[in-house]
Amino acid sequence: MDCIFCQIVSGKIPSDIIYQDEEVIAFRDIKPQAPVHLIIIPRRHVPSLAHLSEADSALVGRMVEVANQLAKGEGLSQNGYRLAINCGEEGGQLVPHLHLHLLGGRRLSDTLG
Ligand code: AMP
Ligand code: ZN
């Protein structure tokens, strides 16, 4: 599998991992778009939001819970932050492994696209 995020999960390529458990891994984005820019992914290769089924609801909930905990740890709870998931080509998804962006540390754009 040549998925870059699967290679981060397996440790084949290095990354700045800041959290991991049985289901989820989080690491710093290599090209941060804000002072805090973290990526939260499932260990399992899920290509995109469009590939989730009802059985994955707990997994997505876990990703959001981890993101909220990391936001707290990064000191973002007070001033706020943004969680974003791009899906597919027109949604701006470049890496085809489901991921949640956690952005914060500055006033973010008022527009979403
Ligand atoms: P998206 O456009 O939603 O698919 O976002 C992919 C994100 O992954 C971008 O913000 C990239 O900067 C980030 N990214 C790509 N490769 C790596 C990597 N090796 N380590 C950390 N972040 C990465
Ligand atoms: Zn993958």
PDB file of N, CA and C in Angstrom, residues 29-103:
ATOM      1  N   ASP A  29       0.902  18.483  11.003  1.00  0.00           N
ATOM      2  CA  ASP A  29       0.914  18.617   9.548  1.00  0.00           C
ATOM      3  C   ASP A  29       2.293  19.100   9.108  1.00  0.00           C
ATOM      4  N   ILE A  30       2.776  18.512   8.013  1.00  0.00           N
ATOM      5  CA  ILE A  30       4.118  18.828   7.511  1.00  0.00           C
ATOM      6  C   ILE A  30       4.173  20.240   6.925  1.00  0.00           C
ATOM      7  N   LYS A  31       3.024  20.765   6.519  1.00  0.00           N
ATOM      8  CA  LYS A  31       2.966  22.107   5.919  1.00  0.00           C
ATOM      9  C   LYS A  31       1.850  22.885   6.635  1.00  0.00           C
ATOM     10  N   PRO A  32       2.118  23.294   7.874  1.00  0.00           N
ATOM     11  CA  PRO A  32       1.046  23.866   8.701  1.00  0.00           C
ATOM     12  C   PRO A  32       0.444  25.142   8.114  1.00  0.00           C
ATOM     13  N   GLN A  33      -0.877  25.216   8.176  1.00  0.00           N
ATOM     14  CA  GLN A  33      -1.587  26.394   7.671  1.00  0.00           C
ATOM     15  C   GLN A  33      -2.036  27.309   8.809  1.00  0.00           C
ATOM     16  N   ALA A  34      -1.627  26.977  10.020  1.00  0.00           N
ATOM     17  CA  ALA A  34      -1.934  27.793  11.201  1.00  0.00           C
ATOM     18  C   ALA A  34      -0.889  27.432  12.248  1.00  0.00           C
ATOM     19  N   PRO A  35      -0.734  28.262  13.299  1.00  0.00           N
ATOM     20  CA  PRO A  35       0.265  27.954  14.328  1.00  0.00           C
ATOM     21  C   PRO A  35       0.106  26.536  14.900  1.00  0.00           C
ATOM     22  N   VAL A  36      -1.126  26.089  15.052  1.00  0.00           N
ATOM     23  CA  VAL A  36      -1.374  24.677  15.397  1.00  0.00           C
ATOM     24  C   VAL A  36      -2.114  24.049  14.219  1.00  0.00           C
ATOM     25  N   HIS A  37      -1.537  23.016  13.649  1.00  0.00           N
ATOM     26  CA  HIS A  37      -2.191  22.293  12.545  1.00  0.00           C
ATOM     27  C   HIS A  37      -1.880  20.814  12.730  1.00  0.00           C
ATOM     28  N   LEU A  38      -2.850  20.103  13.272  1.00  0.00           N
ATOM     29  CA  LEU A  38      -2.687  18.675  13.532  1.00  0.00           C
ATOM     30  C   LEU A  38      -3.576  17.877  12.584  1.00  0.00           C
ATOM     31  N   ILE A  39      -3.139  16.647  12.316  1.00  0.00           N
ATOM     32  CA  ILE A  39      -3.906  15.717  11.479  1.00  0.00           C
ATOM     33  C   ILE A  39      -4.265  14.511  12.344  1.00  0.00           C
ATOM     34  N   ILE A  40      -5.546  14.184  12.371  1.00  0.00           N
ATOM     35  CA  ILE A  40      -6.023  13.032  13.152  1.00  0.00           C
ATOM     36  C   ILE A  40      -6.572  12.012  12.153  1.00  0.00           C
ATOM     37  N   ILE A  41      -6.065  10.786  12.215  1.00  0.00           N
ATOM     38  CA  ILE A  41      -6.484   9.760  11.255  1.00  0.00           C
ATOM     39  C   ILE A  41      -6.852   8.457  11.963  1.00  0.00           C
ATOM     40  N   PRO A  42      -7.705   7.641  11.326  1.00  0.00           N
ATOM     41  CA  PRO A  42      -7.885   6.276  11.813  1.00  0.00           C
ATOM     42  C   PRO A  42      -6.679   5.447  11.374  1.00  0.00           C
ATOM     43  N   ARG A  43      -6.267   4.481  12.191  1.00  0.00           N
ATOM     44  CA  ARG A  43      -5.184   3.569  11.767  1.00  0.00           C
ATOM     45  C   ARG A  43      -5.596   2.804  10.509  1.00  0.00           C
ATOM     46  N   ARG A  44      -6.861   2.428  10.465  1.00  0.00           N
ATOM     47  CA  ARG A  44      -7.384   1.655   9.339  1.00  0.00           C
ATOM     48  C   ARG A  44      -7.468   2.545   8.103  1.00  0.00           C
ATOM     49  N   HIS A  45      -7.136   2.012   6.955  1.00  0.00           N
ATOM     50  CA  HIS A  45      -7.223   2.796   5.724  1.00  0.00           C
ATOM     51  C   HIS A  45      -8.678   2.939   5.291  1.00  0.00           C
ATOM     52  N   VAL A  46      -9.217   4.132   5.517  1.00  0.00           N
ATOM     53  CA  VAL A  46     -10.535   4.494   5.007  1.00  0.00           C
ATOM     54  C   VAL A  46     -10.251   5.620   4.002  1.00  0.00           C
ATOM     55  N   PRO A  47     -10.611   5.459   2.731  1.00  0.00           N
ATOM     56  CA  PRO A  47     -10.195   6.439   1.726  1.00  0.00           C
ATOM     57  C   PRO A  47     -10.746   7.852   1.950  1.00  0.00           C
ATOM     58  N   SER A  48     -11.998   7.946   2.368  1.00  0.00           N
ATOM     59  CA  SER A  48     -12.582   9.287   2.545  1.00  0.00           C
ATOM     60  C   SER A  48     -13.861   9.182   3.360  1.00  0.00           C
ATOM     61  N   LEU A  49     -14.435  10.339   3.661  1.00  0.00           N
ATOM     62  CA  LEU A  49     -15.733  10.401   4.342  1.00  0.00           C
ATOM     63  C   LEU A  49     -16.775   9.580   3.595  1.00  0.00           C
ATOM     64  N   ALA A  50     -16.683   9.606   2.264  1.00  0.00           N
ATOM     65  CA  ALA A  50     -17.680   8.946   1.424  1.00  0.00           C
ATOM     66  C   ALA A  50     -17.626   7.427   1.552  1.00  0.00           C
ATOM     67  N   HIS A  51     -16.566   6.906   2.192  1.00  0.00           N
ATOM     68  CA  HIS A  51     -16.424   5.455   2.353  1.00  0.00           C
ATOM     69  C   HIS A  51     -16.818   4.981   3.746  1.00  0.00           C
ATOM     70  N   LEU A  52     -17.325   5.898   4.566  1.00  0.00           N
ATOM     71  CA  LEU A  52     -17.745   5.508   5.912  1.00  0.00           C
ATOM     72  C   LEU A  52     -19.118   4.868   5.870  1.00  0.00           C
ATOM     73  N   SER A  53     -19.338   3.914   6.771  1.00  0.00           N
ATOM     74  CA  SER A  53     -20.666   3.335   6.922  1.00  0.00           C
ATOM     75  C   SER A  53     -21.161   3.636   8.336  1.00  0.00           C
ATOM     76  N   GLU A  54     -22.402   3.262   8.582  1.00  0.00           N
ATOM     77  CA  GLU A  54     -22.991   3.520   9.892  1.00  0.00           C
ATOM     78  C   GLU A  54     -22.155   2.870  11.005  1.00  0.00           C
ATOM     79  N   ALA A  55     -21.536   1.760  10.679  1.00  0.00           N
ATOM     80  CA  ALA A  55     -20.724   1.041  11.671  1.00  0.00           C
ATOM     81  C   ALA A  55     -19.481   1.831  12.086  1.00  0.00           C
ATOM     82  N   ASP A  56     -19.157   2.873  11.331  1.00  0.00           N
ATOM     83  CA  ASP A  56     -17.968   3.673  11.633  1.00  0.00           C
ATOM     84  C   ASP A  56     -18.270   4.902  12.488  1.00  0.00           C
ATOM     85  N   SER A  57     -19.513   5.046  12.923  1.00  0.00           N
ATOM     86  CA  SER A  57     -19.896   6.248  13.686  1.00  0.00           C
ATOM     87  C   SER A  57     -19.033   6.422  14.931  1.00  0.00           C
ATOM     88  N   ALA A  58     -18.754   5.327  15.618  1.00  0.00           N
ATOM     89  CA  ALA A  58     -17.951   5.421  16.845  1.00  0.00           C
ATOM     90  C   ALA A  58     -16.525   5.858  16.520  1.00  0.00           C
ATOM     91  N   LEU A  59     -16.011   5.402  15.393  1.00  0.00           N
ATOM     92  CA  LEU A  59     -14.655   5.779  14.978  1.00  0.00           C
ATOM     93  C   LEU A  59     -14.568   7.288  14.733  1.00  0.00           C
ATOM     94  N   VAL A  60     -15.547   7.816  14.015  1.00  0.00           N
ATOM     95  CA  VAL A  60     -15.560   9.261  13.733  1.00  0.00           C
ATOM     96  C   VAL A  60     -15.727  10.045  15.044  1.00  0.00           C
ATOM     97  N   GLY A  61     -16.566   9.536  15.922  1.00  0.00           N
ATOM     98  CA  GLY A  61     -16.735  10.169  17.230  1.00  0.00           C
ATOM     99  C   GLY A  61     -15.425  10.171  18.007  1.00  0.00           C
ATOM    100  N   ARG A  62     -14.694   9.076  17.906  1.00  0.00           N
ATOM    101  CA  ARG A  62     -13.392   8.968  18.580  1.00  0.00           C
ATOM    102  C   ARG A  62     -12.404   9.999  18.012  1.00  0.00           C
ATOM    103  N   MET A  63     -12.397  10.153  16.697  1.00  0.00           N
ATOM    104  CA  MET A  63     -11.503  11.134  16.063  1.00  0.00           C
ATOM    105  C   MET A  63     -11.812  12.543  16.571  1.00  0.00           C
ATOM    106  N   VAL A  64     -13.092  12.865  16.692  1.00  0.00           N
ATOM    107  CA  VAL A  64     -13.481  14.202  17.166  1.00  0.00           C
ATOM    108  C   VAL A  64     -13.111  14.367  18.644  1.00  0.00           C
ATOM    109  N   GLU A  65     -13.313  13.311  19.418  1.00  0.00           N
ATOM    110  CA  GLU A  65     -12.958  13.364  20.839  1.00  0.00           C
ATOM    111  C   GLU A  65     -11.450  13.587  21.009  1.00  0.00           C
ATOM    112  N   VAL A  66     -10.649  12.839  20.246  1.00  0.00           N
ATOM    113  CA  VAL A  66      -9.188  13.010  20.307  1.00  0.00           C
ATOM    114  C   VAL A  66      -8.817  14.429  19.890  1.00  0.00           C
ATOM    115  N   ALA A  67      -9.443  14.931  18.833  1.00  0.00           N
ATOM    116  CA  ALA A  67      -9.156  16.297  18.370  1.00  0.00           C
ATOM    117  C   ALA A  67      -9.459  17.314  19.468  1.00  0.00           C
ATOM    118  N   ASN A  68     -10.584  17.143  20.144  1.00  0.00           N
ATOM    119  CA  ASN A  68     -10.945  18.080  21.212  1.00  0.00           C
ATOM    120  C   ASN A  68      -9.933  18.024  22.362  1.00  0.00           C
ATOM    121  N   GLN A  69      -9.488  16.823  22.708  1.00  0.00           N
ATOM    122  CA  GLN A  69      -8.488  16.677  23.773  1.00  0.00           C
ATOM    123  C   GLN A  69      -7.165  17.322  23.370  1.00  0.00           C
ATOM    124  N   LEU A  70      -6.776  17.116  22.102  1.00  0.00           N
ATOM    125  CA  LEU A  70      -5.515  17.708  21.625  1.00  0.00           C
ATOM    126  C   LEU A  70      -5.629  19.232  21.577  1.00  0.00           C
ATOM    127  N   ALA A  71      -6.785  19.732  21.167  1.00  0.00           N
ATOM    128  CA  ALA A  71      -7.006  21.187  21.140  1.00  0.00           C
ATOM    129  C   ALA A  71      -6.829  21.756  22.552  1.00  0.00           C
ATOM    130  N   LYS A  72      -7.371  21.033  23.509  1.00  0.00           N
ATOM    131  CA  LYS A  72      -7.234  21.451  24.910  1.00  0.00           C
ATOM    132  C   LYS A  72      -5.747  21.479  25.291  1.00  0.00           C
ATOM    133  N   GLY A  73      -5.044  20.420  24.938  1.00  0.00           N
ATOM    134  CA  GLY A  73      -3.619  20.310  25.259  1.00  0.00           C
ATOM    135  C   GLY A  73      -2.773  21.382  24.601  1.00  0.00           C
ATOM    136  N   GLU A  74      -3.226  21.849  23.438  1.00  0.00           N
ATOM    137  CA  GLU A  74      -2.489  22.897  22.713  1.00  0.00           C
ATOM    138  C   GLU A  74      -2.916  24.288  23.170  1.00  0.00           C
ATOM    139  N   GLY A  75      -3.821  24.335  24.140  1.00  0.00           N
ATOM    140  CA  GLY A  75      -4.256  25.626  24.687  1.00  0.00           C
ATOM    141  C   GLY A  75      -5.233  26.386  23.813  1.00  0.00           C
ATOM    142  N   LEU A  76      -6.006  25.641  23.013  1.00  0.00           N
ATOM    143  CA  LEU A  76      -6.911  26.297  22.055  1.00  0.00           C
ATOM    144  C   LEU A  76      -8.352  26.401  22.557  1.00  0.00           C
ATOM    145  N   SER A  77      -8.658  25.765  23.673  1.00  0.00           N
ATOM    146  CA  SER A  77     -10.063  25.691  24.092  1.00  0.00           C
ATOM    147  C   SER A  77     -10.696  27.063  24.310  1.00  0.00           C
ATOM    148  N   GLN A  78      -9.924  27.962  24.887  1.00  0.00           N
ATOM    149  CA  GLN A  78     -10.460  29.285  25.223  1.00  0.00           C
ATOM    150  C   GLN A  78     -10.782  30.098  23.968  1.00  0.00           C
ATOM    151  N   ASN A  79      -9.820  30.208  23.061  1.00  0.00           N
ATOM    152  CA  ASN A  79      -9.988  31.100  21.900  1.00  0.00           C
ATOM    153  C   ASN A  79     -10.657  30.436  20.712  1.00  0.00           C
ATOM    154  N   GLY A  80     -10.672  29.117  20.685  1.00  0.00           N
ATOM    155  CA  GLY A  80     -11.365  28.410  19.619  1.00  0.00           C
ATOM    156  C   GLY A  80     -10.446  27.806  18.585  1.00  0.00           C
ATOM    157  N   TYR A  81     -11.023  26.968  17.771  1.00  0.00           N
ATOM    158  CA  TYR A  81     -10.266  26.226  16.756  1.00  0.00           C
ATOM    159  C   TYR A  81     -11.244  25.699  15.720  1.00  0.00           C
ATOM    160  N   ARG A  82     -10.706  25.069  14.706  1.00  0.00           N
ATOM    161  CA  ARG A  82     -11.560  24.532  13.628  1.00  0.00           C
ATOM    162  C   ARG A  82     -11.181  23.093  13.336  1.00  0.00           C
ATOM    163  N   LEU A  83     -12.180  22.246  13.166  1.00  0.00           N
ATOM    164  CA  LEU A  83     -11.982  20.888  12.666  1.00  0.00           C
ATOM    165  C   LEU A  83     -12.517  20.855  11.241  1.00  0.00           C
ATOM    166  N   ALA A  84     -11.759  20.270  10.331  1.00  0.00           N
ATOM    167  CA  ALA A  84     -12.195  20.215   8.935  1.00  0.00           C
ATOM    168  C   ALA A  84     -11.837  18.865   8.334  1.00  0.00           C
ATOM    169  N   ILE A  85     -12.739  18.365   7.502  1.00  0.00           N
ATOM    170  CA  ILE A  85     -12.462  17.129   6.744  1.00  0.00           C
ATOM    171  C   ILE A  85     -12.773  17.412   5.282  1.00  0.00           C
ATOM    172  N   ASN A  86     -11.758  17.310   4.442  1.00  0.00           N
ATOM    173  CA  ASN A  86     -11.967  17.442   3.003  1.00  0.00           C
ATOM    174  C   ASN A  86     -12.326  16.074   2.430  1.00  0.00           C
ATOM    175  N   CYS A  87     -13.232  16.071   1.462  1.00  0.00           N
ATOM    176  CA  CYS A  87     -13.652  14.801   0.862  1.00  0.00           C
ATOM    177  C   CYS A  87     -13.665  14.906  -0.653  1.00  0.00           C
ATOM    178  N   GLY A  88     -12.827  14.095  -1.288  1.00  0.00           N
ATOM    179  CA  GLY A  88     -12.830  14.023  -2.742  1.00  0.00           C
ATOM    180  C   GLY A  88     -12.174  15.227  -3.404  1.00  0.00           C
ATOM    181  N   GLU A  89     -12.105  15.162  -4.717  1.00  0.00           N
ATOM    182  CA  GLU A  89     -11.366  16.163  -5.485  1.00  0.00           C
ATOM    183  C   GLU A  89     -11.922  17.571  -5.290  1.00  0.00           C
ATOM    184  N   GLU A  90     -13.224  17.717  -5.439  1.00  0.00           N
ATOM    185  CA  GLU A  90     -13.795  19.070  -5.316  1.00  0.00           C
ATOM    186  C   GLU A  90     -13.836  19.537  -3.871  1.00  0.00           C
ATOM    187  N   GLY A  91     -13.732  18.591  -2.944  1.00  0.00           N
ATOM    188  CA  GLY A  91     -13.656  18.953  -1.528  1.00  0.00           C
ATOM    189  C   GLY A  91     -12.243  19.301  -1.080  1.00  0.00           C
ATOM    190  N   GLY A  92     -11.289  19.195  -2.014  1.00  0.00           N
ATOM    191  CA  GLY A  92      -9.911  19.585  -1.696  1.00  0.00           C
ATOM    192  C   GLY A  92      -9.096  18.522  -1.000  1.00  0.00           C
ATOM    193  N   GLN A  93      -9.532  17.252  -1.100  1.00  0.00           N
ATOM    194  CA  GLN A  93      -8.779  16.172  -0.444  1.00  0.00           C
ATOM    195  C   GLN A  93      -7.611  15.733  -1.320  1.00  0.00           C
ATOM    196  N   LEU A  94      -6.403  15.873  -0.784  1.00  0.00           N
ATOM    197  CA  LEU A  94      -5.211  15.483  -1.532  1.00  0.00           C
ATOM    198  C   LEU A  94      -4.698  14.108  -1.106  1.00  0.00           C
ATOM    199  N   VAL A  95      -4.799  13.788   0.165  1.00  0.00           N
ATOM    200  CA  VAL A  95      -4.339  12.485   0.656  1.00  0.00           C
ATOM    201  C   VAL A  95      -5.550  11.569   0.830  1.00  0.00           C
ATOM    202  N   PRO A  96      -5.593  10.458   0.077  1.00  0.00           N
ATOM    203  CA  PRO A  96      -6.785   9.592   0.089  1.00  0.00           C
ATOM    204  C   PRO A  96      -6.818   8.620   1.255  1.00  0.00           C
ATOM    205  N   HIS A  97      -6.670   9.147   2.460  1.00  0.00           N
ATOM    206  CA  HIS A  97      -6.842   8.385   3.709  1.00  0.00           C
ATOM    207  C   HIS A  97      -7.552   9.362   4.639  1.00  0.00           C
ATOM    208  N   LEU A  98      -8.749   9.003   5.072  1.00  0.00           N
ATOM    209  CA  LEU A  98      -9.579   9.896   5.888  1.00  0.00           C
ATOM    210  C   LEU A  98      -8.754  10.614   6.958  1.00  0.00           C
ATOM    211  N   HIS A  99      -8.912  11.922   7.051  1.00  0.00           N
ATOM    212  CA  HIS A  99      -8.191  12.673   8.085  1.00  0.00           C
ATOM    213  C   HIS A  99      -8.956  13.917   8.487  1.00  0.00           C
ATOM    214  N   LEU A 100      -8.780  14.238   9.750  1.00  0.00           N
ATOM    215  CA  LEU A 100      -9.399  15.410  10.356  1.00  0.00           C
ATOM    216  C   LEU A 100      -8.295  16.439  10.565  1.00  0.00           C
ATOM    217  N   HIS A 101      -8.514  17.661  10.058  1.00  0.00           N
ATOM    218  CA  HIS A 101      -7.570  18.750  10.330  1.00  0.00           C
ATOM    219  C   HIS A 101      -8.013  19.469  11.603  1.00  0.00           C
ATOM    220  N   LEU A 102      -7.072  19.729  12.486  1.00  0.00           N
ATOM    221  CA  LEU A 102      -7.312  20.596  13.644  1.00  0.00           C
ATOM    222  C   LEU A 102      -6.444  21.834  13.460  1.00  0.00           C
ATOM    223  N   LEU A 103      -7.114  22.971  13.315  1.00  0.00           N
ATOM    224  CA  LEU A 103      -6.418  24.232  13.044  1.00  0.00           C
ATOM    225  C   LEU A 103      -6.726  25.237  14.138  1.00  0.00           C
TER     226      LEU A 103
END
